[in-house]
Short mmCIF file of C-alpha atoms in Angstrom, two decimals:
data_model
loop_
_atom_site.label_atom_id
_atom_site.label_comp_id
_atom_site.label_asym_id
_atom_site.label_seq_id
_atom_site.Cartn_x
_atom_site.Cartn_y
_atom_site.Cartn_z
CA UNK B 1 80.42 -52.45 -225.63
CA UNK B 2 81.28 -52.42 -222.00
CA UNK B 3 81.26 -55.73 -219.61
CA UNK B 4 80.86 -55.64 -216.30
CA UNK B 5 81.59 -58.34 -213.82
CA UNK B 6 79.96 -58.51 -210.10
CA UNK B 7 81.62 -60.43 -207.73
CA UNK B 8 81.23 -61.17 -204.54
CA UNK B 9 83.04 -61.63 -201.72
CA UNK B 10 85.05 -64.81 -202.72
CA UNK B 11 85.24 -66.19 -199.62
CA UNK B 12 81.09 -65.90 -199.58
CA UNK B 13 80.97 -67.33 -203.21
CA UNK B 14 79.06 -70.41 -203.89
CA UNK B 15 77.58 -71.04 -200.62
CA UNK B 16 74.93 -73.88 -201.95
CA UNK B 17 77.81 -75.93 -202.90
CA UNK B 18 78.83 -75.94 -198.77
CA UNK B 19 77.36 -79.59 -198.42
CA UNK B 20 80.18 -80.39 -200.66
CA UNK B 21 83.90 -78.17 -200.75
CA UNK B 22 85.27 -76.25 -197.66
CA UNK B 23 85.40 -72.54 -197.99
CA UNK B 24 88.82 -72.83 -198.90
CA UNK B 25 87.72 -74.69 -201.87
CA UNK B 26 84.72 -72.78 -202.87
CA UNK B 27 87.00 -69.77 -202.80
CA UNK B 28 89.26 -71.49 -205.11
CA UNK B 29 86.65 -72.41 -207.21
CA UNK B 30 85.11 -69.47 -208.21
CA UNK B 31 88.56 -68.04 -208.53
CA UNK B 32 89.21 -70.63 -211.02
CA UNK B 33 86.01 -69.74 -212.60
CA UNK B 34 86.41 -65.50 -213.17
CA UNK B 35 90.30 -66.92 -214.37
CA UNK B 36 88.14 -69.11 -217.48
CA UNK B 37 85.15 -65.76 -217.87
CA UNK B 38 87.97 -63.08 -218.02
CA UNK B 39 90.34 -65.16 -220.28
CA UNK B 40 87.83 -65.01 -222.99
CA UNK B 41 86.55 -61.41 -221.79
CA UNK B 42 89.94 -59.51 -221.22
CA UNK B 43 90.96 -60.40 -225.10
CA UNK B 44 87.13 -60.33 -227.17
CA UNK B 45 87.30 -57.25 -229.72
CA UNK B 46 83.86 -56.34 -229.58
CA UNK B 47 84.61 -55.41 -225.87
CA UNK B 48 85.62 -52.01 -225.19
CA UNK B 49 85.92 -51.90 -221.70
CA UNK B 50 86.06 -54.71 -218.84
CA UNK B 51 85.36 -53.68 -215.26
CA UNK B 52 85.11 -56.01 -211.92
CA UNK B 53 82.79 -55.00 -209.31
CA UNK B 54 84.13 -56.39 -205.94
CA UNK B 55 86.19 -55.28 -202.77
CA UNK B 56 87.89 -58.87 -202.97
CA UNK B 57 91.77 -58.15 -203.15
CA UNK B 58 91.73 -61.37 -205.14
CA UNK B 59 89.82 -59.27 -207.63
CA UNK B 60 92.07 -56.35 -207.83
CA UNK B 61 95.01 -59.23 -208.48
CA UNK B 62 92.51 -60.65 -211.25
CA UNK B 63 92.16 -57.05 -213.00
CA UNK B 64 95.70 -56.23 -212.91
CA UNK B 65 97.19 -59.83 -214.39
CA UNK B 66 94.09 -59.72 -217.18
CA UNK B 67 94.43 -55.73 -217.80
CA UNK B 68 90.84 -55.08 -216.97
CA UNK B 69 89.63 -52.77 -214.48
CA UNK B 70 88.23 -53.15 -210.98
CA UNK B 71 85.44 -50.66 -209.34
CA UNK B 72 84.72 -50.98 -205.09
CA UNK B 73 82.18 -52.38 -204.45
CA UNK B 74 81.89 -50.42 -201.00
CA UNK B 75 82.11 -46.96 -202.95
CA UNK B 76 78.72 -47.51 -204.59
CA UNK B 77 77.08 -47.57 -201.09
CA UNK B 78 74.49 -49.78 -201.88
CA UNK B 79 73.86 -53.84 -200.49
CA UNK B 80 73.01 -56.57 -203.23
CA UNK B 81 73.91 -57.51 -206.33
CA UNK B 82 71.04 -55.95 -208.12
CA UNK B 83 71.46 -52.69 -206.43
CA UNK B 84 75.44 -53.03 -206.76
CA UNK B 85 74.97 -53.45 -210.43
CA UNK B 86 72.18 -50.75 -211.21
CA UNK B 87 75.00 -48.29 -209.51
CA UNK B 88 78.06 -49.75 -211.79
CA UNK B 89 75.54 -49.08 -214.52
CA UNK B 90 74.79 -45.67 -214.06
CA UNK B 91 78.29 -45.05 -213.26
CA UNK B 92 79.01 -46.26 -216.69
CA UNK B 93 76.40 -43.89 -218.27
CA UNK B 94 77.86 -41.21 -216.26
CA UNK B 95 81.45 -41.78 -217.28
CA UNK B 96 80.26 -42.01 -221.41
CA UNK B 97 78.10 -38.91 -221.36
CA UNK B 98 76.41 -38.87 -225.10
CA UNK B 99 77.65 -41.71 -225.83
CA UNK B 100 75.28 -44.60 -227.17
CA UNK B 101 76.28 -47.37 -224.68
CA UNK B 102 75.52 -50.90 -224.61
CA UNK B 103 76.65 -53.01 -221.24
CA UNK B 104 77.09 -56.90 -220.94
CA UNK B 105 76.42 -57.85 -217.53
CA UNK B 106 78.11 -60.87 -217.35
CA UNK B 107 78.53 -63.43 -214.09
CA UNK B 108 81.82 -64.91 -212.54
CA UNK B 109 80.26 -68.58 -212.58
CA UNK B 110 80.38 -69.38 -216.48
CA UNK B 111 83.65 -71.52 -216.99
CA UNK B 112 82.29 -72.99 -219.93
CA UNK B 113 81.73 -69.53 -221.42
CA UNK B 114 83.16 -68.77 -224.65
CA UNK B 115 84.20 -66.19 -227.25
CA UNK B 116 81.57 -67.64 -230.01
CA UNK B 117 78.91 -67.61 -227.69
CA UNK B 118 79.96 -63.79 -226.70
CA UNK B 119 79.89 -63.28 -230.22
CA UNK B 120 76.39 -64.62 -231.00
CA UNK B 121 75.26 -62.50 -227.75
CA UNK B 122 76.59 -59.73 -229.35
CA UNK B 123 74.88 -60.25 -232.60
CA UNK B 124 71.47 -61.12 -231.61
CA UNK B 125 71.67 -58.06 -229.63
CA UNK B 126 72.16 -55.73 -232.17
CA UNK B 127 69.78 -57.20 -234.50
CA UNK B 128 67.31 -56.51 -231.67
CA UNK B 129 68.65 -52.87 -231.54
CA UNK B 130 68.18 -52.79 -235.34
CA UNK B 131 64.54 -52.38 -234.73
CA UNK B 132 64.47 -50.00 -232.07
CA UNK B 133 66.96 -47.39 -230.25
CA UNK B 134 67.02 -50.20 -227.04
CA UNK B 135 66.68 -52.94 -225.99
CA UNK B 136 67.35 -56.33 -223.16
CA UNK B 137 68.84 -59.45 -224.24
CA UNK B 138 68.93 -62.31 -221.48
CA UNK B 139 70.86 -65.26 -222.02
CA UNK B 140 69.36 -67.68 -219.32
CA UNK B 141 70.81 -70.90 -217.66
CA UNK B 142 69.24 -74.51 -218.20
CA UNK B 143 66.62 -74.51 -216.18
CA UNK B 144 65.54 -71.15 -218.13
CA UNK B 145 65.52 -69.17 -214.80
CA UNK B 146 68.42 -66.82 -214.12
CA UNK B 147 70.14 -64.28 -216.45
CA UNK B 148 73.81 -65.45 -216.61
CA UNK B 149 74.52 -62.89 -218.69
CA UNK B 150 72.25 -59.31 -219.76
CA UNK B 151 72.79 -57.06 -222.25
CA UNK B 152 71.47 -53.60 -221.31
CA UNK B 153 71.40 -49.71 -221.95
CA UNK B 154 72.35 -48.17 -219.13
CA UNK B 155 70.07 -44.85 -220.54
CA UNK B 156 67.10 -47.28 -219.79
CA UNK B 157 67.45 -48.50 -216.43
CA UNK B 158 65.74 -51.19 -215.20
CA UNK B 159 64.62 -52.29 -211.82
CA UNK B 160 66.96 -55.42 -212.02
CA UNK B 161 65.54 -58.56 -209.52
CA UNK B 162 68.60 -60.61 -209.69
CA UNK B 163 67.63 -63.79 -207.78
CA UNK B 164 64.98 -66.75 -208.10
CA UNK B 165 63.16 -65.99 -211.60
CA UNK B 166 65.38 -63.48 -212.32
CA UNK B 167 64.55 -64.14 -216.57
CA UNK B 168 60.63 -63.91 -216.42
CA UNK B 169 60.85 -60.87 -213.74
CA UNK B 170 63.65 -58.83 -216.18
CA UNK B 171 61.63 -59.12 -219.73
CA UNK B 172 58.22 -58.21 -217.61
CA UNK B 173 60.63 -55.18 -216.10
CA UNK B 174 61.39 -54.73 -220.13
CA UNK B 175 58.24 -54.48 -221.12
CA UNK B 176 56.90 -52.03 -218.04
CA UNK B 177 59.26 -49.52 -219.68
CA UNK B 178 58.70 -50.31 -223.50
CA UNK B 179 61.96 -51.99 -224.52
CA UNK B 180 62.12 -55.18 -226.65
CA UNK B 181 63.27 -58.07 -224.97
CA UNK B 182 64.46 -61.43 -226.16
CA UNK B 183 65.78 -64.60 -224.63
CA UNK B 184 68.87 -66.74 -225.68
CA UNK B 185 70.01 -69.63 -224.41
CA UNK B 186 73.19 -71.32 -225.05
CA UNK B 187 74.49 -74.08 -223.47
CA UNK B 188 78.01 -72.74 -222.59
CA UNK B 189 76.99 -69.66 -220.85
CA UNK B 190 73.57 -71.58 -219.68
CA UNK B 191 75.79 -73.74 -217.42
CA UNK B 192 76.40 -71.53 -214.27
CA UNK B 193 77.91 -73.98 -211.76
CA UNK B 194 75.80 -73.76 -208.55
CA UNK B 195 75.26 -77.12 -206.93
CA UNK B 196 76.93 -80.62 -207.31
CA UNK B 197 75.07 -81.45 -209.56
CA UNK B 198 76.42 -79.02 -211.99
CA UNK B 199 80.05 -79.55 -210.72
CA UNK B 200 79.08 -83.52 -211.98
CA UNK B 201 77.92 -81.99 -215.35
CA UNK B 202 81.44 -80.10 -215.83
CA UNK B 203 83.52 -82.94 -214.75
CA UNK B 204 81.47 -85.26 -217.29
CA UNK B 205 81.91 -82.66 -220.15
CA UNK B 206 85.12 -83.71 -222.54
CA UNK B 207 88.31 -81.44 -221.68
CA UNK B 208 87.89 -79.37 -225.02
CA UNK B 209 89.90 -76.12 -223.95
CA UNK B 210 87.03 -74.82 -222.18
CA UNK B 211 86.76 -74.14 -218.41
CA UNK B 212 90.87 -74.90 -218.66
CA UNK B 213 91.31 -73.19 -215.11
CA UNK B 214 88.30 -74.65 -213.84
CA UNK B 215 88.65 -78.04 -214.21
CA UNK B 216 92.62 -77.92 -213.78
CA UNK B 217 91.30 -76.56 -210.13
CA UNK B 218 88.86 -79.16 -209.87
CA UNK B 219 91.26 -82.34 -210.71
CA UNK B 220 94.60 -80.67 -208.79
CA UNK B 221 93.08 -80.46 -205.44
CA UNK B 222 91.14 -84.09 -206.29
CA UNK B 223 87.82 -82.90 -205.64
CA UNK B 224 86.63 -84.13 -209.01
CA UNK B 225 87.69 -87.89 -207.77
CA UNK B 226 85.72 -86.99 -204.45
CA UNK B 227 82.75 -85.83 -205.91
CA UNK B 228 82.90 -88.82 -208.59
CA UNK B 229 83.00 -90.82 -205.77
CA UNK B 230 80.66 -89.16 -203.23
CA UNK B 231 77.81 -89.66 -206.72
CA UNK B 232 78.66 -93.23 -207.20
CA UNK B 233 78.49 -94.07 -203.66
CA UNK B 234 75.34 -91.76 -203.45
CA UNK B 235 73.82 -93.84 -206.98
CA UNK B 236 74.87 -97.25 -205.31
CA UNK B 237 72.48 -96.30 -201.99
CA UNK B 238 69.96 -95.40 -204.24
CA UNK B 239 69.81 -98.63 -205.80
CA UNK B 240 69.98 -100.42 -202.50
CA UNK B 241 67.14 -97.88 -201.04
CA UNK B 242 64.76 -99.02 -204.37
CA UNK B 243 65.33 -102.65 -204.28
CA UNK B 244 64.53 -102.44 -200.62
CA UNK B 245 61.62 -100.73 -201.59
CA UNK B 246 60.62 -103.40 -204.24
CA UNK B 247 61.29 -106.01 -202.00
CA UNK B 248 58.58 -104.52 -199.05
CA UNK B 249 56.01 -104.00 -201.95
CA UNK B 250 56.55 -107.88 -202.94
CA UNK B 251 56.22 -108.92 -199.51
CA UNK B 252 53.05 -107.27 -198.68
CA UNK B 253 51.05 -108.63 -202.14
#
């Protein structure tokens, strides 16, 4: 099986957490998070072939100290991560000619992913292939919206719609062309770190060996005592802003 890693510009990376970390720290957050996805990646059996997607030189650095490979971005021609990734996969097909490939599509922002949820991906996936020649495995995030991760054939493209709904819009895509698709969810790889508020979840989490780089990042630079603070301070005018509240209600009975 082949995995495949977009990235984006890191420097663009996680704009909705701007209310909260510089660019500098974005950047070295979602650094810190393809470090904890391509630590499992680079080293799973089951995966034949790991390729990055980006023009970030950060990324070539990341594929030569992990021994993965890294494709340009700006040689597929295309704008967008769903068209960027419907080129890497037909590259792919291209490149294995005959071949029966499967492809993991896999994103940068999974730092709690892990190599026993890649391997129940992997088997679910081919128990779905068991009962056909194709098929489209999702595994979704915790609101049951996005697809962190998608396992494909790149012989049966799909019009991907990466972006809000992503889930719903892949499995109808799925079953416009008559492949079987199934949804997983699993809370690792459901926990793509987008807002704050998923930064807060992480930092609550125990330190299990998970997310190592991640929340090394996180604690070293002390945004994790900022942002601990910034939600108690943010809890504490909640309180005050609902007891006010209260209080007006009272008066006016």
């Amino acid at each position: 099986m082949w995995a495949l890693l977009p990235l984006k510009d890191f420097v663009q990376a996680k704009q909705r957490l701007s209310g909260s970390l510089t660019v500098s720290e974005r950047r070295g957050l979602f650094h810190a998070m393809v470090e904890d996805v391509l630590t499992v990646m680079s080293v799973h059996p089951s995966l034949e072939r790991v390729v990055l997607v980006s023009d970030d030189p950060a990324a070539q650095l990341l594929a030569e100290h992990y021994r993965v490979e890294c494709w340009s971005e700006r040689s597929f021609a295309v704008r967008g991560l769903s068209a960027v990734v419907t080129a890497a996969l037909a590259k792919i097909q291209a490149i294995a000619v005959g071949e029966q490939n499967t492809v993991m599509v896999v994103h940068g922002d999974l730092p709690l992913l892990c190599a026993s949820e890649l391997d129940t991906v992997i088997c679910e996936h081919q128990q779905l292939l068991d009962a056909g020649n194709s098929g489209l495995s999702i595994v979704t995030d915790r609101h049951q919206r996005g697809s962190n991760i998608l396992v494909c054939d790149p012989a049966r493209p799909l019009n991907l719609a990466y972006g809000a709904d992503s889930c719903a819009l892949h499995c109808e895509e799925a079953r416009r062309i008559g492949i079987p698709a199934q949804v997983l969810q699993l809370p690792g790889i459901g926990q793509d770190i987008d807002t704050r508020e998923d930064l807060l979840r992480l930092l609550a989490l125990p330190r299990t060996g998970v997310a190592t780089h991640t929340l090394t990042f996180l604690h070293d630079t002390g945004i994790a005592q900022r942002l601990n603070t910034m939600n108690t301070e943010a809890n504490v005018d909640a309180l005050i802003t609902h007891t006010e509240s209260a209080l007006s209600e009272w008066n006016t009975l």
